[in-house]
CSV table of C-alpha atoms in Angstrom, one decimal:
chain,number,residue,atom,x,y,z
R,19,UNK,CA,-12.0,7.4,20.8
R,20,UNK,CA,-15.8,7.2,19.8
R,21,UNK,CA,-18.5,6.0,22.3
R,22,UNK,CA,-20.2,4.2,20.0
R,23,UNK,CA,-18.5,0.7,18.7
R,24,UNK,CA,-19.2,-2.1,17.0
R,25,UNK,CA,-16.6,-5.1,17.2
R,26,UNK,CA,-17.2,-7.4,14.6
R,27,UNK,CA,-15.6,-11.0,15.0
R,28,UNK,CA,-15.8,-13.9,12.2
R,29,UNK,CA,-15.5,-17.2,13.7
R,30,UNK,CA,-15.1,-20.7,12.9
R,31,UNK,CA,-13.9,-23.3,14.8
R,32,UNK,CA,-12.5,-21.3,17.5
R,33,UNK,CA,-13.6,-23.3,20.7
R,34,UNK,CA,-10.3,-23.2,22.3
R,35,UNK,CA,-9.4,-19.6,21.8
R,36,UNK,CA,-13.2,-17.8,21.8
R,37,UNK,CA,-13.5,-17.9,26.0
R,38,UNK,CA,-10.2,-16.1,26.7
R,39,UNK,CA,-10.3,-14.1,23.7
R,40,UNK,CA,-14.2,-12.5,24.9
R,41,UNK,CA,-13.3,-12.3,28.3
R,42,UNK,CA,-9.8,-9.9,28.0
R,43,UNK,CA,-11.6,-8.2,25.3
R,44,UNK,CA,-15.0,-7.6,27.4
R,45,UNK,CA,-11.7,-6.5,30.2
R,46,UNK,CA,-10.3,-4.3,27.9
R,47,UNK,CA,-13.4,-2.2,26.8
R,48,UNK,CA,-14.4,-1.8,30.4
R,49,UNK,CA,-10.9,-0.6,31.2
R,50,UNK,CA,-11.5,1.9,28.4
R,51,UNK,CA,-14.5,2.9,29.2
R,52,UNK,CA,-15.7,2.3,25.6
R,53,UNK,CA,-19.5,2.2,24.8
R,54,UNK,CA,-19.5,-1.0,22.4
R,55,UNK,CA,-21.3,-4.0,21.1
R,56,UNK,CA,-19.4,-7.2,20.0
R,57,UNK,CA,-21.0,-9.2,17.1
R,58,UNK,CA,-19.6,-12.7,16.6
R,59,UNK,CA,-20.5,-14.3,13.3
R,60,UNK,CA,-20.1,-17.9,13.7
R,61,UNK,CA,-20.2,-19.9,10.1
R,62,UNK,CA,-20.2,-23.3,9.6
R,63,UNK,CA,-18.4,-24.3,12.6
R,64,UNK,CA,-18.1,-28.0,13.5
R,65,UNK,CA,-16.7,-27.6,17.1
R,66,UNK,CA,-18.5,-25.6,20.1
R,67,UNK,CA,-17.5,-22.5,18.5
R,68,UNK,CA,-21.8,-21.2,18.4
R,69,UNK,CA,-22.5,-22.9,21.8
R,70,UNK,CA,-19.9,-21.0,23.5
R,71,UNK,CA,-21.0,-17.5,21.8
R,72,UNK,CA,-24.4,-17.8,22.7
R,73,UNK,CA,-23.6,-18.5,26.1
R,74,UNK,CA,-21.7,-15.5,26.4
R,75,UNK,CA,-25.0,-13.4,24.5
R,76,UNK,CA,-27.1,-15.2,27.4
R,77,UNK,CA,-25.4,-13.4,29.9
R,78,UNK,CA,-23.8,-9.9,28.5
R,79,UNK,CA,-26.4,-8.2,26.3
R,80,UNK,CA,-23.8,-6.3,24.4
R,81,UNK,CA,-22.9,-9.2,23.0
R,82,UNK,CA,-24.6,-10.6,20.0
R,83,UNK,CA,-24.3,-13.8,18.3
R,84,UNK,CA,-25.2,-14.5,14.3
R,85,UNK,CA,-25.2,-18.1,13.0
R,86,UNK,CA,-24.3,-18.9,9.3
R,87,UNK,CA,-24.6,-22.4,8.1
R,88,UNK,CA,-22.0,-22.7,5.7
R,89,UNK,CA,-17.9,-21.2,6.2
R,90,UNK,CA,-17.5,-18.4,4.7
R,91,UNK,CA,-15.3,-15.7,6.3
R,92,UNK,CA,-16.8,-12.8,3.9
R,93,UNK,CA,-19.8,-13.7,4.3
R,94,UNK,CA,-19.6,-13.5,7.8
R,95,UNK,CA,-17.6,-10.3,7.2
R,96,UNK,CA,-20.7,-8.7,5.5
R,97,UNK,CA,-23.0,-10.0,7.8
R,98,UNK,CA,-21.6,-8.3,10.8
R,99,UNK,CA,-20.9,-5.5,9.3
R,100,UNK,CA,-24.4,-5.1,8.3
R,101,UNK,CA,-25.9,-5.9,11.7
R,102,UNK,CA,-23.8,-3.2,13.2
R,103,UNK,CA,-25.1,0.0,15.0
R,104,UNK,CA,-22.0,1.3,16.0
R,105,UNK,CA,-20.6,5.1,14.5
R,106,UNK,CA,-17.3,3.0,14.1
R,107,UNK,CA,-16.8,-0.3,13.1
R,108,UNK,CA,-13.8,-2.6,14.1
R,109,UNK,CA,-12.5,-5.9,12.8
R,110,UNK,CA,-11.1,-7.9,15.3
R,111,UNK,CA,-9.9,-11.7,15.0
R,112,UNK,CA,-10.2,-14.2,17.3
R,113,UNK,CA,-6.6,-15.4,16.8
R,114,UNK,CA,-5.5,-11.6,15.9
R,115,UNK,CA,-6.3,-8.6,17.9
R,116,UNK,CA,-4.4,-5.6,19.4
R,117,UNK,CA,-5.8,-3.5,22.7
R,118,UNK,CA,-3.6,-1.4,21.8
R,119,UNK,CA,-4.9,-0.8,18.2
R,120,UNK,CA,-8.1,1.1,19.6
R,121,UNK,CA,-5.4,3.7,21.6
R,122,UNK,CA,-3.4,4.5,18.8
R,123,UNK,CA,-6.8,5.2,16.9
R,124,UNK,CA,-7.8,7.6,19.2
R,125,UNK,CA,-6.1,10.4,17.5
R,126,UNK,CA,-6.5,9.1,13.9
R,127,UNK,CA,-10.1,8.3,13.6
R,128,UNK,CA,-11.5,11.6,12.9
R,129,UNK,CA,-8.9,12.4,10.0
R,130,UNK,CA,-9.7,9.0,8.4
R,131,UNK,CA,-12.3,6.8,7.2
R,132,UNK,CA,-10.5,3.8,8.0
R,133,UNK,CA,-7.3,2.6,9.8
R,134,UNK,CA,-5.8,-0.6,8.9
R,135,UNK,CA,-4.0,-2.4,11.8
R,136,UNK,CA,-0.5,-3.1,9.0
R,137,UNK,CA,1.7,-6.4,9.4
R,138,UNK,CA,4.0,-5.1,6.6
R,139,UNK,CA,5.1,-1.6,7.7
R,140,UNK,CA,9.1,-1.4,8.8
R,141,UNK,CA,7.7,-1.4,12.5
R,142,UNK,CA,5.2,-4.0,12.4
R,143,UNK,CA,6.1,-7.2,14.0
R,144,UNK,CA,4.8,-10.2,12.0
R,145,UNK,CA,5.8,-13.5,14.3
R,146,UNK,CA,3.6,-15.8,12.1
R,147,UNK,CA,5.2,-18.8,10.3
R,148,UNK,CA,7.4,-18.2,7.3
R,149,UNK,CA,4.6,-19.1,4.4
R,150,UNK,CA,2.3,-16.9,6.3
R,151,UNK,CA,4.1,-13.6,6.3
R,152,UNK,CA,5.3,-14.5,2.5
R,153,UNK,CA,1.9,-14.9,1.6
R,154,UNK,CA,1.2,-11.6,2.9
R,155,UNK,CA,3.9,-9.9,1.9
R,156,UNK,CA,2.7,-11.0,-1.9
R,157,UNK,CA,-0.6,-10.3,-2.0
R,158,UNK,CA,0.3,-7.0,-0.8
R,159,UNK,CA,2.7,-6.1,-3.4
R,160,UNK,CA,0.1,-7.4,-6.4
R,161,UNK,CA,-2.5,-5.3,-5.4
R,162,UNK,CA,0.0,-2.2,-5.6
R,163,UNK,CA,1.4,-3.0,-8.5
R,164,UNK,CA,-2.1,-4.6,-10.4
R,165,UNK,CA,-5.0,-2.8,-8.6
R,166,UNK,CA,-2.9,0.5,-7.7
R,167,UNK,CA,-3.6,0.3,-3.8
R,168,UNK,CA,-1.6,2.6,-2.3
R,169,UNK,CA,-1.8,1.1,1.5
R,170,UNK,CA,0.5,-2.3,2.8
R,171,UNK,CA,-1.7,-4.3,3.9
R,172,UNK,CA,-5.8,-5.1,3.6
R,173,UNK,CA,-6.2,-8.0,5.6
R,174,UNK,CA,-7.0,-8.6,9.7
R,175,UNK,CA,-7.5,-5.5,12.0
R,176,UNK,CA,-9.4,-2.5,11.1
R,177,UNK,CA,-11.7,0.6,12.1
R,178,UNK,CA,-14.0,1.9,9.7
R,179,UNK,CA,-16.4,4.5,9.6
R,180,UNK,CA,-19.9,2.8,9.2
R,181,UNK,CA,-21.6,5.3,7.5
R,182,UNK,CA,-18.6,5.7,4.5
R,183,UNK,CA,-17.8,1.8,4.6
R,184,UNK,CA,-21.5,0.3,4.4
R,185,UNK,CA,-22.4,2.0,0.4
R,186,UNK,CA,-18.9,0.5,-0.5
R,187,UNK,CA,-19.6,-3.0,1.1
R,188,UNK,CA,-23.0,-3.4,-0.8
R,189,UNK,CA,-20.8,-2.7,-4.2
R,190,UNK,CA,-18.5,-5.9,-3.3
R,191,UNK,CA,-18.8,-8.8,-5.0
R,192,UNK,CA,-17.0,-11.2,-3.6
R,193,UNK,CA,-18.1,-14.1,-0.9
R,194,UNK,CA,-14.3,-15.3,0.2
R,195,UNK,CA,-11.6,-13.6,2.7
R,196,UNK,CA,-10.8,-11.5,-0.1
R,197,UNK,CA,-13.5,-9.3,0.3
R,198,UNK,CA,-11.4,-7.7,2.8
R,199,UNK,CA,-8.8,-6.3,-0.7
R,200,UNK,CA,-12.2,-5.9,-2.5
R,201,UNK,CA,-13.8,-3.5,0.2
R,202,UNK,CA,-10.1,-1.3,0.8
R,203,UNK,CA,-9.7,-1.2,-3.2
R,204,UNK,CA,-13.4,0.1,-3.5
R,205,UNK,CA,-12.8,2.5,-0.9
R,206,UNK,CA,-9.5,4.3,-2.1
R,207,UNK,CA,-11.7,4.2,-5.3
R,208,UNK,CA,-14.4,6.1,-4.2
R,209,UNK,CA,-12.5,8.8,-2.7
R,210,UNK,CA,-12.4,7.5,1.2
R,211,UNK,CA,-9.6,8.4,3.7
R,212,UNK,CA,-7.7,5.7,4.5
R,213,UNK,CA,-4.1,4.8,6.7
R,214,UNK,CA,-2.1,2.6,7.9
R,215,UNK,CA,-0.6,2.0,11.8
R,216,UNK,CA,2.1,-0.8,12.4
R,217,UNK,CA,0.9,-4.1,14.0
R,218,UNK,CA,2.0,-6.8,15.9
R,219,UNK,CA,1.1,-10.1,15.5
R,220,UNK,CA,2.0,-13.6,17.0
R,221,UNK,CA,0.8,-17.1,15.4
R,222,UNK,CA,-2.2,-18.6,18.9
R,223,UNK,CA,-2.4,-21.9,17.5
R,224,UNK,CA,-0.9,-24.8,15.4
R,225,UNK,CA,-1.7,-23.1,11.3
R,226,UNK,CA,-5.0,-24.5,10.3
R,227,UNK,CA,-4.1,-23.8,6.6
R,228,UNK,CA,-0.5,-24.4,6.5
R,229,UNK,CA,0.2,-24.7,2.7
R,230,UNK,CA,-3.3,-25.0,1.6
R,231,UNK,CA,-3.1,-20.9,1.9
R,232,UNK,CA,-0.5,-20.7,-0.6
R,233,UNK,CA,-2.4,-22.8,-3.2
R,234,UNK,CA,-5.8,-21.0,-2.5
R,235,UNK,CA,-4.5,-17.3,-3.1
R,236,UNK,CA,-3.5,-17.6,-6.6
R,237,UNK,CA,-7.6,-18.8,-7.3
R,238,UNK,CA,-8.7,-15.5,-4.7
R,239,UNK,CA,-6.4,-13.2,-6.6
R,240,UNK,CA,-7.9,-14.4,-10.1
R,241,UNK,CA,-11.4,-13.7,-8.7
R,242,UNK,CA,-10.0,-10.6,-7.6
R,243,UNK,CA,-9.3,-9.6,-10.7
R,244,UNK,CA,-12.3,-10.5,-12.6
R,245,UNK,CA,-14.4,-8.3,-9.9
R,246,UNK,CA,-12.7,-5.1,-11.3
R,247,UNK,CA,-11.9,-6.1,-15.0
């Protein structure tokens, strides 16, 4: 596994979860002996999401805290990834994020440019509520089908090369969670290494989005679409 980490973590609105997710990951790395830093972007929160981050920052330097104004989980996206210093780069939810994910990279990273943690490979384990895991399951299949992506999955954990990924981010477009289908299409399309390792995932909270999710992704995927047209 690399020395030299960045963990990148969007959040909004994740007062309840943010204190026990930092601590078992700040566990974890020391346990691994990993050389890291852990960026959290907090946008637009309304709880004590930003208070709680920099409190952290005040007393671990290896963690640093950027504030966005507004919601926006690309943005936030971009903006860590941009900040970064690490060799690698990994995306890590708050709600969603796998210990063992940076084990089972360990023998992967140096034959890929990125390794997307899949929920939709015959031995993922997707736990999430029924609209969730339909939701992904489509979006996956129309970006095979439309935009010829050959992986399963775009969304939620990853490791990425920083020095492939960063030319590719500054060609996306897009400002909304899709960036995440923007940046993986971009990168198959420029010739980057990329595969897939089987997840498992469990739903740590009531669902903040519930149908709302299915109504929204039918607007992303248009956007999507008129990105690459």
């Amino acid at each position: 596994m690399p020395t030299d980490i960045s963990i990148i973590v969007p959040a909004y609105n994740e007062e309840k979860l943010l204190p026990s997710f930092l601590n078992d990951l700040i566990f974890c790395l020391k346990e691994k002996n990993i050389d890291d830093e852990i960026i959290i972007i907090e946008n637009g929160s309304k709880d004590k999401t930003l208070e709680i981050a920099r409190s952290f920052s005040k007393k671990n330097n290896q963690i640093k805290t950027i504030h966005l104004a507004k919601p926006s989980f690309g943005q936030a996206l971009r903006n860590g990834m941009m900040k970064a210093k690490g060799e690698y780069l990994v995306i890590f939810n708050v709600d969603f994020w796998d210990k063992k994910f940076l084990d089972l990279t360990k023998l992967e990273i140096n034959k890929h440019d990125i390794i997307v943690g899949s929920k939709n490979l015959s031995q993922s384990g997707d736990n999430r509520p029924l609209v969730r895991r339909i939701t992904t399951r489509g979006l996956g299949l129309i970006l095979q089908l439309f935009f010829r992506y050959k992986g399963t999955d775009t969304h939620g954990i990853k490791i990425m090369n920083r020095k492939k990924i960063l030319p590719i981010l500054k060609q996306c477009k897009l400002k909304s969670g899709m960036i995440e289908s923007e940046l993986l299409i971009r990168a198959q399309r420029n010739g980057l290494r990329i595969t897939e390792i089987p997840v498992k995932i469990s739903e740590h909270r009531p669902n903040r989005f519930g149908y709302q999710r299915i109504f929204k992704t039918p607007g992303d995927i248009i956007s999507l679409f008129l990105v690459f047209k």
